[in-house]
mmCIF file of C-alpha atoms and ligand atoms in Angstrom:
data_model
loop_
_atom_site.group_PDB
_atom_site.id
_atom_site.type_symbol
_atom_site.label_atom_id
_atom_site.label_comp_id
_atom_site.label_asym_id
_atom_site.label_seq_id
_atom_site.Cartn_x
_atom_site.Cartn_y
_atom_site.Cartn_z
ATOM 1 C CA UNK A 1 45.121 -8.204 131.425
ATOM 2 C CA UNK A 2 44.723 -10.717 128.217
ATOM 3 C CA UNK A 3 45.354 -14.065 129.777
ATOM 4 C CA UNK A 4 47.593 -16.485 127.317
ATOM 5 C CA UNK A 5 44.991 -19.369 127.634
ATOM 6 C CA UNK A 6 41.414 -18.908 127.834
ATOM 7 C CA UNK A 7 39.466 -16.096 128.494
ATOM 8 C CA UNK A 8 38.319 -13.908 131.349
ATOM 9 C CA UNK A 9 35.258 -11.891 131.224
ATOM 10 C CA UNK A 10 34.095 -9.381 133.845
ATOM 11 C CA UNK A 11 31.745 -9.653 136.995
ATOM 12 C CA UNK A 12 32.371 -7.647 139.634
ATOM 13 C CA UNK A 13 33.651 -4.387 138.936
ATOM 14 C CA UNK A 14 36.713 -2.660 141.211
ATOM 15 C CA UNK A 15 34.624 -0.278 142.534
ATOM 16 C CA UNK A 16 31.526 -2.736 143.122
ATOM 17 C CA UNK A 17 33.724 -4.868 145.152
ATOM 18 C CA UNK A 18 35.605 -2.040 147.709
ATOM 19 C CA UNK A 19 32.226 -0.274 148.025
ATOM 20 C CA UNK A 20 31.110 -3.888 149.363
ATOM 21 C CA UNK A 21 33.987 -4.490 151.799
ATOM 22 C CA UNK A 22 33.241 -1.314 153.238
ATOM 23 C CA UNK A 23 29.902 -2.169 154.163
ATOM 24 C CA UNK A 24 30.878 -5.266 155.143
ATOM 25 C CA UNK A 25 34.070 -3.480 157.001
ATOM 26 C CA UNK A 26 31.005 -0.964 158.796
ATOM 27 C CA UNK A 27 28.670 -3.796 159.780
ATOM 28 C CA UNK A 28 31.584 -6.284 161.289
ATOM 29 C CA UNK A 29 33.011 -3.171 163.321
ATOM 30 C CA UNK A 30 29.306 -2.438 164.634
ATOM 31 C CA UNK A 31 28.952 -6.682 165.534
ATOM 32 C CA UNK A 32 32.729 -6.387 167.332
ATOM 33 C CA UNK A 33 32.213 -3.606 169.364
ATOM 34 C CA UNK A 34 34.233 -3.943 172.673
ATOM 35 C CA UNK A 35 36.167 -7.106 171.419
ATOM 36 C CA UNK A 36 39.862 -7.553 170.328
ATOM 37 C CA UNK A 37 39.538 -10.161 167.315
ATOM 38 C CA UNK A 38 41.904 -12.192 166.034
ATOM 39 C CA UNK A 39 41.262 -11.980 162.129
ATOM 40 C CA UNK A 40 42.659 -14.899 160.667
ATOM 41 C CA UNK A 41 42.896 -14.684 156.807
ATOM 42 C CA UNK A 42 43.594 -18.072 154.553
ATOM 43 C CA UNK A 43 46.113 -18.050 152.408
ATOM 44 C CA UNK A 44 46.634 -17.366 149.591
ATOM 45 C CA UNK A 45 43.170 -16.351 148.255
ATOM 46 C CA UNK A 46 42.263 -14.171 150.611
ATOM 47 C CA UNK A 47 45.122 -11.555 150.718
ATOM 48 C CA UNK A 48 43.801 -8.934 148.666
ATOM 49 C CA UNK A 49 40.244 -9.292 149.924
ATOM 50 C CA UNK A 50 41.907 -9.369 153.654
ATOM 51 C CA UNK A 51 44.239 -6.107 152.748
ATOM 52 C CA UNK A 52 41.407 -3.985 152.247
ATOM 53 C CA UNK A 53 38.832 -5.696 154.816
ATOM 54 C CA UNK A 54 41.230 -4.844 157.834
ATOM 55 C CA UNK A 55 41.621 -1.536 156.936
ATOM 56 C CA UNK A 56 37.598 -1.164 156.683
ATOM 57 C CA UNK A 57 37.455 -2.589 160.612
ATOM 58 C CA UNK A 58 37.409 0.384 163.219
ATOM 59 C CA UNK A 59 39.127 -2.670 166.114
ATOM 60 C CA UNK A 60 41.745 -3.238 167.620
ATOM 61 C CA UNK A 61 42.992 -6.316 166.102
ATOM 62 C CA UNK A 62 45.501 -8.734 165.331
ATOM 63 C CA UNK A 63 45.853 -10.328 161.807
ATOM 64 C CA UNK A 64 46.935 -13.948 161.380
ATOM 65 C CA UNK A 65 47.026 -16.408 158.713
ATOM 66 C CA UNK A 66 47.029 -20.085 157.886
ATOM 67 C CA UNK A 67 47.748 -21.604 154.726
ATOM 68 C CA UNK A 68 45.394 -24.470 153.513
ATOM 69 C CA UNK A 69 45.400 -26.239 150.287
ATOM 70 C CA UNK A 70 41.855 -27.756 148.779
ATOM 71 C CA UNK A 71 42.560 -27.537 145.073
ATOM 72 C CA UNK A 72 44.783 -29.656 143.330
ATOM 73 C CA UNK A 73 45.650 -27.235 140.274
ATOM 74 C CA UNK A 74 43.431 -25.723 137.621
ATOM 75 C CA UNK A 75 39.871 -26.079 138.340
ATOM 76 C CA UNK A 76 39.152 -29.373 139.688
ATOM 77 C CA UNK A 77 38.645 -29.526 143.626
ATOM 78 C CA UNK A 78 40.646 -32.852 145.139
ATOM 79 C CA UNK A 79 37.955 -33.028 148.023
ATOM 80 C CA UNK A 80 41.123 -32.872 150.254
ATOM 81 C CA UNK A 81 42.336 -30.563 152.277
ATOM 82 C CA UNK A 82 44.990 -30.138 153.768
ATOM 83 C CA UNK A 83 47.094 -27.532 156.327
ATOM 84 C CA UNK A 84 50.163 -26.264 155.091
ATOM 85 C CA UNK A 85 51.089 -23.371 157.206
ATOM 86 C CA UNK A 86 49.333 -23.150 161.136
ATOM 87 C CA UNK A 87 48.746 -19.914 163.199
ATOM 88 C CA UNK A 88 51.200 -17.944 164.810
ATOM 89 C CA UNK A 89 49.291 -17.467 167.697
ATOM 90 C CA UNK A 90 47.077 -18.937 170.332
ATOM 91 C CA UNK A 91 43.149 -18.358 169.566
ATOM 92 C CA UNK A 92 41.985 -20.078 172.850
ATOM 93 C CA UNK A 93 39.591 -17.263 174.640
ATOM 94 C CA UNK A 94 39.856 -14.923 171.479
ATOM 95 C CA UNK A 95 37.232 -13.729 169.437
ATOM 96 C CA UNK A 96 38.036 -15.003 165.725
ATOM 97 C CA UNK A 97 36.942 -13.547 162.439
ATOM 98 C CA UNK A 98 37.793 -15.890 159.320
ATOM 99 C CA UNK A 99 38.516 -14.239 156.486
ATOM 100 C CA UNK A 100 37.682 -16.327 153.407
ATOM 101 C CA UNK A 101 38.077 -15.228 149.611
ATOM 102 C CA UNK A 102 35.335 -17.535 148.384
ATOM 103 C CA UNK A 103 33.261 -20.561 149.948
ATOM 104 C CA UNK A 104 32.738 -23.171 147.001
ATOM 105 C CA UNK A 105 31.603 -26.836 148.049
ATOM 106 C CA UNK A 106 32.577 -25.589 151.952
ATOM 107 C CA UNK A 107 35.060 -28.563 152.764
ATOM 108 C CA UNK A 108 37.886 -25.620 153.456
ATOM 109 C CA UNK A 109 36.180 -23.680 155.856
ATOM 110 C CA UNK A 110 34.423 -26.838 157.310
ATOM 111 C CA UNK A 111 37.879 -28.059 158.086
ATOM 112 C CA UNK A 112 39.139 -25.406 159.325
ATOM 113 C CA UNK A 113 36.481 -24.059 161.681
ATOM 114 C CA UNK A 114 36.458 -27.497 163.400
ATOM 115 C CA UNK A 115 40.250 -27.702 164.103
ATOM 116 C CA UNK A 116 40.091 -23.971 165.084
ATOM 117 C CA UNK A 117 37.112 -25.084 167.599
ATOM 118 C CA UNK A 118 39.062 -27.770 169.205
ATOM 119 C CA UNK A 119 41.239 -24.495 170.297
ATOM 120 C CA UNK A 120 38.737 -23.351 172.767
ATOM 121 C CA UNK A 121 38.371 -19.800 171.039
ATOM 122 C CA UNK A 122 35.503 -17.741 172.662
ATOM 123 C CA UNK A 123 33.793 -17.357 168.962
ATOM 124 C CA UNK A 124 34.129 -17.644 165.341
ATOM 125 C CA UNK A 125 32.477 -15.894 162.655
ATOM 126 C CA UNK A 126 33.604 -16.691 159.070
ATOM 127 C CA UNK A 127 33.526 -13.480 156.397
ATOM 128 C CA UNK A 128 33.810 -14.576 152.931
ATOM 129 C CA UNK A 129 34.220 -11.991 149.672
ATOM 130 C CA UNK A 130 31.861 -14.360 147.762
ATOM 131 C CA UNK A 131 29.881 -17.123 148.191
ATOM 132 C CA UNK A 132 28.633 -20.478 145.234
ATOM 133 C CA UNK A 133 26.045 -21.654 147.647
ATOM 134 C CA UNK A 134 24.829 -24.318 144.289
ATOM 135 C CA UNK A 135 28.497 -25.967 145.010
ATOM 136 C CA UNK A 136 27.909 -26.872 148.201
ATOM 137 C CA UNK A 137 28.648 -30.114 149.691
ATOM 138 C CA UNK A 138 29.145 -29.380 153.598
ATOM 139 C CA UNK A 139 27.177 -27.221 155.694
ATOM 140 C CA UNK A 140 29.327 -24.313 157.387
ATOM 141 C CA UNK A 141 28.071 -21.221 159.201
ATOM 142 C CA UNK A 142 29.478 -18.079 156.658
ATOM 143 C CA UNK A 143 28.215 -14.948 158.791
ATOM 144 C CA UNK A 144 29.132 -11.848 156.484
ATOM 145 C CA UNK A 145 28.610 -12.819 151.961
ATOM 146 C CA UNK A 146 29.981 -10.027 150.075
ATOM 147 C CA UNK A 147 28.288 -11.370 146.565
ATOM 148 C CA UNK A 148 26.676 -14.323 145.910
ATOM 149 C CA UNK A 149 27.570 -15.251 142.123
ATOM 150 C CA UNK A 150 26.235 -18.520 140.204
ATOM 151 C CA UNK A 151 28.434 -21.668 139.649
ATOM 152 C CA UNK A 152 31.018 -19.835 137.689
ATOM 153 C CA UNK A 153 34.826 -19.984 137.801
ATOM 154 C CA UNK A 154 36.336 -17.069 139.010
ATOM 155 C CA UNK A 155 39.684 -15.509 139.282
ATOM 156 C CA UNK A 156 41.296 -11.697 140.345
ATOM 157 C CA UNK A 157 40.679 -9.559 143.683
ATOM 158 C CA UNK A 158 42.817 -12.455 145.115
ATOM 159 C CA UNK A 159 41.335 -15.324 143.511
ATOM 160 C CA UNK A 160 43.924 -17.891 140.953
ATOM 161 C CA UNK A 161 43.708 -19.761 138.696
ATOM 162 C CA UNK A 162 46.369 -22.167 138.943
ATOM 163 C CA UNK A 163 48.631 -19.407 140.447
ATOM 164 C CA UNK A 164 47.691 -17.036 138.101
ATOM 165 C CA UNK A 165 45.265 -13.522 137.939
ATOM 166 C CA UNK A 166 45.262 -12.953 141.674
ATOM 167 C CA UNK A 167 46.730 -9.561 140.912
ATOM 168 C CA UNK A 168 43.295 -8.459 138.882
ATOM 169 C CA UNK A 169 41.793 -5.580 140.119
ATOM 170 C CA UNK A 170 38.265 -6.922 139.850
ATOM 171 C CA UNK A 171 36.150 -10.288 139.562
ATOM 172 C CA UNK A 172 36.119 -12.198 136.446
ATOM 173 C CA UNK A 173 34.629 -15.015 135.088
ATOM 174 C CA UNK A 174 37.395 -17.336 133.565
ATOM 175 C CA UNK A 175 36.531 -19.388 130.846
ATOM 176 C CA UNK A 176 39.001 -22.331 129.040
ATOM 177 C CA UNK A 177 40.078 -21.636 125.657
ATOM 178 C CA UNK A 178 37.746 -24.902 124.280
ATOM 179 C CA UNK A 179 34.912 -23.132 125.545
HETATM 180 P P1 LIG B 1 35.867 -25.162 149.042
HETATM 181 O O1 LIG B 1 36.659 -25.943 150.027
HETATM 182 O O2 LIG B 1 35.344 -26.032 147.929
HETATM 183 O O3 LIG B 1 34.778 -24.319 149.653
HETATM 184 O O4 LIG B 1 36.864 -24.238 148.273
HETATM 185 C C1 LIG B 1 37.393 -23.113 148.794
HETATM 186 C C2 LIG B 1 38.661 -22.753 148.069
HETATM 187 O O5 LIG B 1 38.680 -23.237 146.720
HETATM 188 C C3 LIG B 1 38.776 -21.260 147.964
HETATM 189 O O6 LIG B 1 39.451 -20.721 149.070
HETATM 190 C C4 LIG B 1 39.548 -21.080 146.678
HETATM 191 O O7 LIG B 1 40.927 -21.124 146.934
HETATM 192 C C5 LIG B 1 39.167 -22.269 145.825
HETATM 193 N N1 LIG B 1 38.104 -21.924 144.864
HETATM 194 C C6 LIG B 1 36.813 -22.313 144.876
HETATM 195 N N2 LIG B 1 36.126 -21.775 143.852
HETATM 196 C C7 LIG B 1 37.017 -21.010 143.179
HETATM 197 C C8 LIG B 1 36.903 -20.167 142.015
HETATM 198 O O8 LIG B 1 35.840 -19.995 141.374
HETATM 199 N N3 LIG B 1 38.039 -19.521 141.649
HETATM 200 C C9 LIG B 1 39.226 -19.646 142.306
HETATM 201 N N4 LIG B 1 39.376 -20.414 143.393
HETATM 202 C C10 LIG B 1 38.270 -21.096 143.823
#
């Protein structure tokens, strides 16, 4: 895909990326043996990464989502964030996998993990396809990394940029036309 502004150059190859979920799909279904998790994957980043994550688990399990927003548009994080859309389910009791498409400064997933906590669930573990540990502003707990990558700007494999290039088939780097 030639993107109209800027330009996107590749990381993480198609084939480097599903041969990573499957790992990470092996080693979650070895940590959840016996349990019935609730795998909760946040919108809208995390759909593609989710897609092929689930069908990597050997569990029974239920799939939920919540839609959060933390990004105001283009690349420029607000510092807010905000719930949109909130489970369809009760968690309280239930073993919960987050399902996270990447962990950048970690206000999302520090937000979220502490209203999902208030919910009495009997765990969380958060599983994130990559992880910009330099971006960090907030501690949070991220249990399974499929790639750590440098403070970059990524997009595809789920990931937008202002609504756009989730549909890539692999990781780029996206880089602004005055660049
Ligand atoms: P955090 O709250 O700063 O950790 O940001 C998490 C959210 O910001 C992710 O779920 C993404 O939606 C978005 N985000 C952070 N970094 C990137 C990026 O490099 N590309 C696309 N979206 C990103």
């Amino acid at each position: 895909m030639i993107p109209t502004t800027g330009r996107i150059d590749p990381l993480l190859s198609e084939e480097l990326v599903r041969g990573r979920i499957q790992e990470l799909g092996r080693q979650i279904t070895q940590d959840f043996e016996g349990k019935r998790p609730v795998v909760l994957g946040l919108m809208n980043g995390s759909f593609v990464f989710m897609a092929d994550l689930v069908r990597a688990l050997d569990l029974e399990l239920e799939v939920t989502f919540m839609r959060v927003a933390s990004y105001g548009g283009k690349t420029v994080t607000t510092g807010e964030v905000k719930i949109l859309h909130d489970l369809d389910c009760t968690i309280q009791g239930r073993h919960v996998l987050i399902v996270e498409d990447i962990v950048d400064t970690g206000l999302t997933l520090h937000k979220v993990r502490n209203v999902l906590l208030d919910r009495q669930p009997a765990s969380i573990r958060i599983v994130t396809l990559l992880d910009k540990p330099s971006r960090r502003r907030v501690e949070v707990p991220v249990d399974y990394v499929g790639f750590t990558i440098e403070d970059h700007f990524v997009v595809g494999f789920g990931l937008d940029m202002d609504g756009k290039y989730r549909n890539l088939p692999y990781v780029g780097i996206y880089s602004p036309e005055s660049l």
